[in-house]
XYZ file of C-alpha atoms in Angstrom:
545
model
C -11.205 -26.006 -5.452
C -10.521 -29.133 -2.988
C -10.504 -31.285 -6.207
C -7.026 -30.103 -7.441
C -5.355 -28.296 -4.737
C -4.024 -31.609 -2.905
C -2.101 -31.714 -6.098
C -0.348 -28.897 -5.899
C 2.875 -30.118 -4.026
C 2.947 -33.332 -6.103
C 2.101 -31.071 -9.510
C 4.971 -28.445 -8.693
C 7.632 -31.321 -7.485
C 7.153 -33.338 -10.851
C 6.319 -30.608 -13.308
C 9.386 -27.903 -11.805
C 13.525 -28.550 -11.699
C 13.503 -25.661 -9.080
C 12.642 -24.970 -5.818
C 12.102 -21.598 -3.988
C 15.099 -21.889 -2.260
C 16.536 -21.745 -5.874
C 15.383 -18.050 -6.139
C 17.787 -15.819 -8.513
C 17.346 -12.775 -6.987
C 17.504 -13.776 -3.210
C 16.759 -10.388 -2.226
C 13.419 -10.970 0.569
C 11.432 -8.231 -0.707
C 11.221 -9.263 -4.017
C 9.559 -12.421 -3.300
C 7.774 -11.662 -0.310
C 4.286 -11.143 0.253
C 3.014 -7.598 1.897
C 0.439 -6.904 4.600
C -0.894 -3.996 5.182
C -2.377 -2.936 8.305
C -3.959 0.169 9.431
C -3.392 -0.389 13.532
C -6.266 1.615 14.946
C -8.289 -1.047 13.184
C -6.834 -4.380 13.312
C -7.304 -5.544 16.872
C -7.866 -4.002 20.024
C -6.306 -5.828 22.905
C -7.306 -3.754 25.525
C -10.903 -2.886 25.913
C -10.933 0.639 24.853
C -12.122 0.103 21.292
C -8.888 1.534 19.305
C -6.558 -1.548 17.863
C -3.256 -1.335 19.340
C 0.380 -3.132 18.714
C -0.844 -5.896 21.607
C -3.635 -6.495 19.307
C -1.399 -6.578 16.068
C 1.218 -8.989 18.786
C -1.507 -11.714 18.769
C -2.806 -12.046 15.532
C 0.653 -12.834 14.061
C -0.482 -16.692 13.893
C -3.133 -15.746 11.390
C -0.546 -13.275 9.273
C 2.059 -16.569 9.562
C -0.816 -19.279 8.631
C -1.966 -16.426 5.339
C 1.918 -16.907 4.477
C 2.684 -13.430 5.328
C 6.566 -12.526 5.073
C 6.373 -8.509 5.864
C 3.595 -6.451 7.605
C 3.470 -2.477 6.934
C 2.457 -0.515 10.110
C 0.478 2.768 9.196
C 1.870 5.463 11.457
C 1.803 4.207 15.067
C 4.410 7.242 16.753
C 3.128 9.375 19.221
C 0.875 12.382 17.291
C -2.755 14.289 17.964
C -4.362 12.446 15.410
C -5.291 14.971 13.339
C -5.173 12.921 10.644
C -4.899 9.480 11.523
C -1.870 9.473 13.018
C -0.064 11.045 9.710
C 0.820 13.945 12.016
C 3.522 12.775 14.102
C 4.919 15.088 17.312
C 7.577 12.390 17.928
C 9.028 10.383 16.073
C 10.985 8.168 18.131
C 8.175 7.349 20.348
C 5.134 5.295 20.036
C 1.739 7.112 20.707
C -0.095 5.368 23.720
C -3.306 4.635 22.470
C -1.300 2.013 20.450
C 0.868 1.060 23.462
C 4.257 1.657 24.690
C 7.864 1.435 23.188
C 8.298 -1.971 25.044
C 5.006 -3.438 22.967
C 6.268 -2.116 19.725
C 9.911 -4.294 20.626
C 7.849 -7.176 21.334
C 5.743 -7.361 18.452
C 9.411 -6.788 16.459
C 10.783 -9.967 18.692
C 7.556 -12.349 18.096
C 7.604 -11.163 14.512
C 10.542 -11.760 13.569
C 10.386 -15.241 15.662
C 7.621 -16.234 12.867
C 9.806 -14.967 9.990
C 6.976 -11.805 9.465
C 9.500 -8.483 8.941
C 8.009 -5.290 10.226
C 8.142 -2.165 8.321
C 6.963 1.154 9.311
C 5.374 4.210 8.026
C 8.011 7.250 7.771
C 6.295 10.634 7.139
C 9.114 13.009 5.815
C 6.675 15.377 4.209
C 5.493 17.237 7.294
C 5.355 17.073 10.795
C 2.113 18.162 13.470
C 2.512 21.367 14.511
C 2.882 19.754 18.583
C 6.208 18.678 17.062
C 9.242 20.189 19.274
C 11.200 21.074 15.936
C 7.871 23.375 15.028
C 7.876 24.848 18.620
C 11.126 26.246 17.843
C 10.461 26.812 14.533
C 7.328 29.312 15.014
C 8.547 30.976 18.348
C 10.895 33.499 16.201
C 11.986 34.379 12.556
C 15.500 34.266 14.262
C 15.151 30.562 15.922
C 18.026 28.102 14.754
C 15.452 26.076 13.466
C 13.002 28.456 11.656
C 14.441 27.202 8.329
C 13.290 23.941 9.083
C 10.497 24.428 7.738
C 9.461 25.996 5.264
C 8.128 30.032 5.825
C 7.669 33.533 4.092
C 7.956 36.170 5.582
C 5.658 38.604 3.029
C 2.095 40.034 4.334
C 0.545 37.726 1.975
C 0.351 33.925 0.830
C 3.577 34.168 -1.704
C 1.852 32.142 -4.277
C -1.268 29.818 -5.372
C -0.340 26.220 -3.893
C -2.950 24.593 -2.861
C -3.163 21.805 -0.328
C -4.294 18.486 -1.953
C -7.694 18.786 -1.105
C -7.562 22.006 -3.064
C -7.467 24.271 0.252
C -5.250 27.467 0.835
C -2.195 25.936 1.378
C -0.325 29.037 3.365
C -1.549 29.477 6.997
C -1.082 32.870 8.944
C 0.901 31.982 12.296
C -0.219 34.264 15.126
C 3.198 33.724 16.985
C 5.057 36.046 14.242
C 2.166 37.149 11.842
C 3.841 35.095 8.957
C 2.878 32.670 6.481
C 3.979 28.951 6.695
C 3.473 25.918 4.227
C 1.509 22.843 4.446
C 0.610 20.247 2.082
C -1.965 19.033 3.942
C -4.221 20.458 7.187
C -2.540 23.587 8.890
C -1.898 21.518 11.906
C 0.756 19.612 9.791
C 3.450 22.085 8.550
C 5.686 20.981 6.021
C 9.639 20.273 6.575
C 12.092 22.183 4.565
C 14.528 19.116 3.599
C 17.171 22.327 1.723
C 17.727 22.440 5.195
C 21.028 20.590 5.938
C 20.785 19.991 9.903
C 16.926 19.338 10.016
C 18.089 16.260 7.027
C 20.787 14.930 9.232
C 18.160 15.212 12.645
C 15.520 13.812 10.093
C 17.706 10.872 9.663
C 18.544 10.232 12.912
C 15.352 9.462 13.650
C 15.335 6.816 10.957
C 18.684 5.290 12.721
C 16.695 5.174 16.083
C 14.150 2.647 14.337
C 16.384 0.747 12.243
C 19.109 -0.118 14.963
C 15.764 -0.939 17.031
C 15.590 -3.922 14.095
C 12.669 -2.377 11.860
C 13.130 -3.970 8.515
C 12.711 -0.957 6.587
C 9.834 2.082 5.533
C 6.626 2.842 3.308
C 7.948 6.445 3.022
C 4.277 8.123 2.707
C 3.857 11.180 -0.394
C 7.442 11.630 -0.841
C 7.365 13.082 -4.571
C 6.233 16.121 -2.369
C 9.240 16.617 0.183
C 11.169 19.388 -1.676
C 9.082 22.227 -2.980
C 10.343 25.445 -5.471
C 13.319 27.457 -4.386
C 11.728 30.032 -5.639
C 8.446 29.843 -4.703
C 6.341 29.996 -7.803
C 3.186 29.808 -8.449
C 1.475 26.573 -9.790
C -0.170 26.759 -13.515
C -3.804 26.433 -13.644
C -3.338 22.804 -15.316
C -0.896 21.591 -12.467
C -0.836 18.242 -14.087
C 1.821 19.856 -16.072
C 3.884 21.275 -13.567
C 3.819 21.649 -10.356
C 6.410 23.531 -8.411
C 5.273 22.378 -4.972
C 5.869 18.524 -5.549
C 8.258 16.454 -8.320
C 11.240 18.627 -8.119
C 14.699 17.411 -8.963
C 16.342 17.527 -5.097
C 14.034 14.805 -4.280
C 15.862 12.132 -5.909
C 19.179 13.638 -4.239
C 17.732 12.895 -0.740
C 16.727 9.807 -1.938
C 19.718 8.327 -2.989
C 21.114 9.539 0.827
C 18.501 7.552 1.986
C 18.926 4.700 0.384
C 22.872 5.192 1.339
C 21.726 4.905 5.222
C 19.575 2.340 4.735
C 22.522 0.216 2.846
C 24.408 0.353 6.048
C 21.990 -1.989 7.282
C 22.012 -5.632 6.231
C 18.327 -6.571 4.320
C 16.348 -3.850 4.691
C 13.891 -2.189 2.224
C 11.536 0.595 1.089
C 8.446 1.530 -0.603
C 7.475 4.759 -1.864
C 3.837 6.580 -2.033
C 3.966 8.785 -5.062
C 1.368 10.752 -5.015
C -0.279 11.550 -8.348
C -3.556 12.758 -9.596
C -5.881 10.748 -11.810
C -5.532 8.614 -13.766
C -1.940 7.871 -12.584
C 1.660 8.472 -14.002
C 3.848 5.036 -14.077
C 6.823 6.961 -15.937
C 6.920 9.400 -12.633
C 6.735 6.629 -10.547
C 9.104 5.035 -11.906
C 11.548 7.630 -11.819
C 11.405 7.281 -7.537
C 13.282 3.943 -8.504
C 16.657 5.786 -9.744
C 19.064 3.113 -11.374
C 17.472 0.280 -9.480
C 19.499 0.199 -7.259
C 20.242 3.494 -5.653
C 16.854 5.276 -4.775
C 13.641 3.337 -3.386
C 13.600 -0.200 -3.903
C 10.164 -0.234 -4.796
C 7.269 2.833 -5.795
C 3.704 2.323 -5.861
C 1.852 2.932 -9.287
C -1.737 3.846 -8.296
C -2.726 3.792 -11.848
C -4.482 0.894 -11.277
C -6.633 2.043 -8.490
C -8.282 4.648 -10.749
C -8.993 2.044 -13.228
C -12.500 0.358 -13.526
C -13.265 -3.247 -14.340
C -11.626 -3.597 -17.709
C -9.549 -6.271 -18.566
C -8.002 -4.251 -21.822
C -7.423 -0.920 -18.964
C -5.867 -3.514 -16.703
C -3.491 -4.719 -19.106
C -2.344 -1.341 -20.779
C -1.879 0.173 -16.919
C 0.205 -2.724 -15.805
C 2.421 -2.769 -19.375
C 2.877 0.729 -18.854
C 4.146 0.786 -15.639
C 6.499 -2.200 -16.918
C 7.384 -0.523 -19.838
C 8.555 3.152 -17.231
C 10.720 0.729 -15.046
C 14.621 1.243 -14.986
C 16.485 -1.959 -16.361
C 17.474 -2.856 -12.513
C 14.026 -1.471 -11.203
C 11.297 -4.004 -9.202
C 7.844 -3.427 -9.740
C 5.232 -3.404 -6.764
C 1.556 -3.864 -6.745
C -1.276 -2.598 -4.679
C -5.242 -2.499 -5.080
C -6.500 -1.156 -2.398
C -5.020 1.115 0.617
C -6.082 3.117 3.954
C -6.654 6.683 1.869
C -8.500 4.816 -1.762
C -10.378 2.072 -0.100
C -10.860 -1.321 -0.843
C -10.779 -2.445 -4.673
C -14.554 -4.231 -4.360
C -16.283 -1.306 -4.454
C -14.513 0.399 -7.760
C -16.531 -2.508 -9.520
C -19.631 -2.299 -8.741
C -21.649 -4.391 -5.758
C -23.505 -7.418 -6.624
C -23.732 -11.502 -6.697
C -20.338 -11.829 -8.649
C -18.706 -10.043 -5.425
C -16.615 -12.794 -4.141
C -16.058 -13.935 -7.350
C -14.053 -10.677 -8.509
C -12.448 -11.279 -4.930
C -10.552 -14.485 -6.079
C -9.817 -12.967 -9.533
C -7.810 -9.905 -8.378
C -6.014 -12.305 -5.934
C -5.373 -14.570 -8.828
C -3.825 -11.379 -10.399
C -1.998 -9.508 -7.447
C -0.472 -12.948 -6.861
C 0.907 -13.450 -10.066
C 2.034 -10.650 -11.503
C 5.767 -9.833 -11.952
C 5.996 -7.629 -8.528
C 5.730 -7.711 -4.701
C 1.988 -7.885 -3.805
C 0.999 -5.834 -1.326
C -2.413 -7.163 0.932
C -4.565 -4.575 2.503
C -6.338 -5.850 5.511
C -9.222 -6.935 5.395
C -9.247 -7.686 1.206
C -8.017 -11.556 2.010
C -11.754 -11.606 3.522
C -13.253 -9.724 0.738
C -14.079 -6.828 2.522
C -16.062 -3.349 0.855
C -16.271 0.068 1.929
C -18.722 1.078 4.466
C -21.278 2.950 4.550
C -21.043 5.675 7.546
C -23.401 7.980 8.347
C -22.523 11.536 8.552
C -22.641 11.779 12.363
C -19.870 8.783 12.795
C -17.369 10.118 10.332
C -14.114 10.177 12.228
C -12.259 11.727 9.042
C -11.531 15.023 8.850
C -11.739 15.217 5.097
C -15.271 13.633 5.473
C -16.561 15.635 7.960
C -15.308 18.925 5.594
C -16.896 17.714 2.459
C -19.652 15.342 3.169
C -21.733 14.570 0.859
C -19.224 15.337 -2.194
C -16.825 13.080 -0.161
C -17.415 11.294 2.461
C -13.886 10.453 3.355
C -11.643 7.153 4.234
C -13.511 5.787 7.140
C -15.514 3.926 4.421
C -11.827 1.895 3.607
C -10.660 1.511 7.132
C -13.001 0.096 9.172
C -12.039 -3.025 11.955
C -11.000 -6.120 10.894
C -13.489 -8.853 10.621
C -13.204 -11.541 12.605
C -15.686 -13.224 13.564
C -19.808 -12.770 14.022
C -19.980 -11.808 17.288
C -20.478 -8.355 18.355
C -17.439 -6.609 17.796
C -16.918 -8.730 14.901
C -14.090 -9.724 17.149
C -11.932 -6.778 16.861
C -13.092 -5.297 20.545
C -15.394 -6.279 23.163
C -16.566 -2.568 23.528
C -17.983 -0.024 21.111
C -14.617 0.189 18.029
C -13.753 3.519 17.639
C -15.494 2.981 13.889
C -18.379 1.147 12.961
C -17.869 -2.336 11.652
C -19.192 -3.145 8.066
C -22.385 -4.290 8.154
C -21.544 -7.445 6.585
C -19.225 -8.922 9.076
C -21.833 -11.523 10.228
C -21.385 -13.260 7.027
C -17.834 -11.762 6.163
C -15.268 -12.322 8.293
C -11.731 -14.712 8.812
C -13.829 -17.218 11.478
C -16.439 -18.213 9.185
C -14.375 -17.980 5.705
C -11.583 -20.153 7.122
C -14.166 -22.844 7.728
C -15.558 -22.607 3.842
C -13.154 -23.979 1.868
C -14.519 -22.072 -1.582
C -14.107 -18.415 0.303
C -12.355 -15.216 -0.604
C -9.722 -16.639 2.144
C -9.015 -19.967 1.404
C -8.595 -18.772 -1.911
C -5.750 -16.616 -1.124
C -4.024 -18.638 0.965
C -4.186 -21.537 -1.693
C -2.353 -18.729 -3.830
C 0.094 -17.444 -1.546
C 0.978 -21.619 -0.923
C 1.069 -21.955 -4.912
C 3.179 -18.743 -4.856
C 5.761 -19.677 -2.530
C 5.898 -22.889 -4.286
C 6.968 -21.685 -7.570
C 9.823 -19.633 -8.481
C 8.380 -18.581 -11.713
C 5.412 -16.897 -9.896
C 8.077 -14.663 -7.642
C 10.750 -13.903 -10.101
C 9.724 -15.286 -13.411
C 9.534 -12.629 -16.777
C 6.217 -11.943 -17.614
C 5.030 -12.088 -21.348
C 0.981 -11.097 -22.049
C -0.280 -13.525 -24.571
C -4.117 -12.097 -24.287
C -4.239 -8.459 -23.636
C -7.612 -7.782 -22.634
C -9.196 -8.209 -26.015
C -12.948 -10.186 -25.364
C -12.156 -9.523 -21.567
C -9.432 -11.964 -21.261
C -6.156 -11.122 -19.993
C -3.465 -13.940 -20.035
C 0.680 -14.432 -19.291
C 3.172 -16.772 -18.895
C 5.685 -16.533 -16.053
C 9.028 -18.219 -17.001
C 12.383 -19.107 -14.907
C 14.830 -20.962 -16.179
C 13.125 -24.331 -17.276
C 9.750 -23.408 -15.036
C 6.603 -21.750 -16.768
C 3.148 -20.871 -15.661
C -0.068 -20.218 -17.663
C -2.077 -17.525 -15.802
C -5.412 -16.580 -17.837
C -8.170 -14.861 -16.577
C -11.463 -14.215 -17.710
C -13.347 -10.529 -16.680
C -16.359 -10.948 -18.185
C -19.507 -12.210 -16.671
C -20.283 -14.890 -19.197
C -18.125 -18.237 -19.910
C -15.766 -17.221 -22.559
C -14.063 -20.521 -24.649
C -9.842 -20.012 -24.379
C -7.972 -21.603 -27.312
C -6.329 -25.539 -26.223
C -3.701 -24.985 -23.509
C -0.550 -26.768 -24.884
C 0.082 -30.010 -24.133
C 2.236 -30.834 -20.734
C 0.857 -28.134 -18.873
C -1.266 -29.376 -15.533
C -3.907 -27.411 -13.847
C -3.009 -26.228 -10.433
C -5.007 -23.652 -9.272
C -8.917 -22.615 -10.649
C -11.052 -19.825 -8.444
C -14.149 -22.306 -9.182
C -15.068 -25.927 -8.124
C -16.559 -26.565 -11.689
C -13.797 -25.886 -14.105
C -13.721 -27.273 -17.044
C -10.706 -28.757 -18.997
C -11.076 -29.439 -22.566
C -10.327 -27.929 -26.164
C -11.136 -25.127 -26.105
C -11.031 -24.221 -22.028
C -14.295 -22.955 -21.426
C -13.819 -20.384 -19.086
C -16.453 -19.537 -16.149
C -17.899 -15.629 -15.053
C -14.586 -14.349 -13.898
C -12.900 -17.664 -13.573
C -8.841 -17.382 -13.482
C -6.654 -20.478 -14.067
C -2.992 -21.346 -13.350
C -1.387 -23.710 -15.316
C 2.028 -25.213 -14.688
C 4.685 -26.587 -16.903
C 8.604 -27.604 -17.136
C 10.324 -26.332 -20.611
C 12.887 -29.173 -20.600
């Protein structure tokens, strides 16, 4: 919308008393803007068709020119890749198909050069079984570190946990002929964190990364690090208990976590809870402690289960605002490497790009750090992959019921050539289809694309206070498929309004003194009422005194 974004630095000086340098809460994650990157797919530097930390290295220019402050590394340590690198055997070393330890500093030293942070990955769940610790561990029920994770020594499975795909979740080890735990596939046994000196090892390995200079972790399922003492089994409605995930020892470890990671200046954490369907805010919520003394932020997937709906939308976000302690900082996220990409929860078709701008307009403005997947700045959708090119081992088990997370992590689209400019040989997954007409070359050169758009928003963002660390008040709650909210600090206020439906839908009169500053559409329309275009959203700006 060429027509009023020149504005926006005049608009914001004359309308706003504040600055972002002004910021309350100086604290960087709170105001910062995520990226999240799944490596293998980002950019290969080096021929072989897997994207590496070289790759990652030299597209920083286009994270710093999207207005990028943090990126958030999916596991790049040394593993088997059993599951995508979630099944680490080192974890102070970085797995060479991604590079070496020297490219990992270097990317932290250019990074940081920018002003992008870099946060890793941290699997505490489980480790693969090519893991030293579970070398030890297996070779004797009378090892030193047997107890580190997490065994029984009956002639039987003790109990019913299931793995979360709903597997068996006790494997048979032929070393001993006893049973051992895993949450996830049987080459990823699960830690015992009761254990005092595989904690204390466990957190030395965080140490090695944070006196490296990492800015902090995504900590990846950790509702599911400390299972039953006791071993019991699971009721058949698990969604109301669940004795091998939630239990209370978890937040312990956390807030000993959060202790080591206070003994380094500005670093910060996110946590995956994992939950089943249709999310659980008040659990989520609980991951943040006091505020202040257990993660500093938790994801609430509720809104990935949710389908185009601005009244859903609107309940799921209050929700999770309503769960939050009084200190706690919400976080938001709409698509990720194991849900896929938002775009195709809605439904394909020619309102596509439009949707695009409107969830920016909304993961940009909430109260909350937005977190970026890859790929969704472009307006990217799943893939379709045929059975013979799955890569995922949950796809390859239960095609055609699922068909796994290939379809959401597919390389980065560049440009139209082949390769789509993420390799110059065959990439270890099939590009998107689409990425001759979808990709960064071609969308930064269209001023009205899914890109443009969201840089436009992350410029407006940075620009006003309100939009990082305003309150949030709904004045439309999904009613007629608009959702609306003002954002207010101090003497700054923003309108945001946005309109689901895929029909213009009139607004009532926006007050007087408020200016336009942002629109997803060239042919807005101001008047009384606002008459609101197919899934137009709107920013408005205005100074209280």
């Amino acid at each position: 919308m060429m027509s009023v974004l020149p504005a926006i630095a005049n608009t914001i000086d004359f309308q706003c008393n504040m600055t972002a340098d002004e910021l309350v809460d100086t604290s960087w994650w709170k105001h910062a803007v995520f990226y999240h990157i799944y490596p293998k797919s980002f950019q290969d530097s080096d021929g072989d068709g897997i994207g590496d930390i070289r790759g990652i290295t030299g597209r920083l220019d286009y994270l710093a020119e999207l207005g990028i402050d943090a990126v958030w590394l999916s596991p790049v340590y040394r593993s088997p890749m059993v599951d995508g690198g979630y099944d680490i055997s080192d974890y102070c070393d970085i797995d060479p198909i991604f590079g070496s330890p020297e490219d990992f500093k270097n990317l932290l030293t250019q990074a940081h050069d920018k002003g992008i942070k870099v946060m890793m990955d941290l699997v505490m769940n489980h480790t693969s079984d090519q893991h030293p610790w579970f070398a030890e561990s297996r070779s004797s029920p009378d090892n030193p570190k047997r107890d580190w994770y997490i065994w029984n020594a009956g002639h039987k499975a003790p109990n019913n946990w299931r793995t979360n795909f709903l597997e068996r979740a006790w494997c048979r080890d032929s070393v001993t002929g006893q049973f051992y735990y895993h949450s996830f596939f049987k080459e990823q046994p699960d830690l015992n964190w009761r254990n005092e000196d595989m904690k204390q090892a466990f957190f030395e390995n965080i140490r090695f990364w944070l006196d490296m200079g990492v800015d902090g972790f995504r900590l990846d399922v950790v509702n599911m690090i400390v299972k039953d003492s006791l071993l019991r089994n699971n009721p058949l409605q698990v969604r109301t208990k669940a004795y091998n995930r939630n239990q209370p020892e978890t937040y312990d470890i956390l807030r000993e976590f959060r202790s080591l990671l206070n003994e380094y200046p500005d670093k910060a954490s996110v946590g995956e809870i994992y939950v089943l369907p249709p999310g659980d805010p008040t659990l989520t919520a609980s991951f943040l402690g006091n505020g202040d003394d257990m993660l500093h932020m938790a994801f609430d997937f509720s809104l990935l289960f949710r389908t185009w709906n601005a009244r859903k939308y609107y309940q799921t976000i209050q929700s999770y605002y309503d769960a939050l302690p009084p200190a706690g900082w919400p976080c938001f996220a709409f698509s990720n490497h194991d849900m896929g990409r938002s775009l195709n929860r809605f439904g394909r078709g020619r309102h596509t790009h439009e949707k695009a701008k409107l969830l920016a307009v909304l993961l940009l403005t909430l109260k909350g750090t937005p977190f970026i997947y890859y790929g969704d700045e472009l307006g990217m959708i799943n893939a379709r992959i045929p059975r013979k090119q799955i890569r995922d081992r949950y796809g390859k088990m239960f095609w055609p019921l699922y068909k796994g997370r290939d379809q959401g992590r597919t390389p980065m689209q560049w440009n139209a050539d082949t390769g789509g400019g993420f390799t110059d040989s065959e990439p270890w997954l099939a590009l998107n289809k689409n990425y001759h007409t979808v990709n960064a070359e071609s969308e930064i050169a269209d001023e009205n694309s899914v890109l443009n758009t969201y840089r436009r928003l992350i410029t407006l963002r940075k620009a006003v206070p309100a939009l990082q660390q305003g309150k949030i008040e709904f004045t439309e709650t999904g009613q007629k498929g608009i959702l609306s909210y003002t954002r207010t600090l101090d003497d700054q206020q923003t309108h945001v309004i946005l309109n689901f439906n895929s029909h213009k839908r009139n607004f009532p009169e926006i007050s007087e003194g408020y200016t336009l500053v942002f629109s997803t559409h060239d042919n807005y329309t101001i008047g009384d009422p606002l008459v609101l275009q197919p899934f137009e959203a709107v920013i408005y700006c205005f100074a209280l005194k």
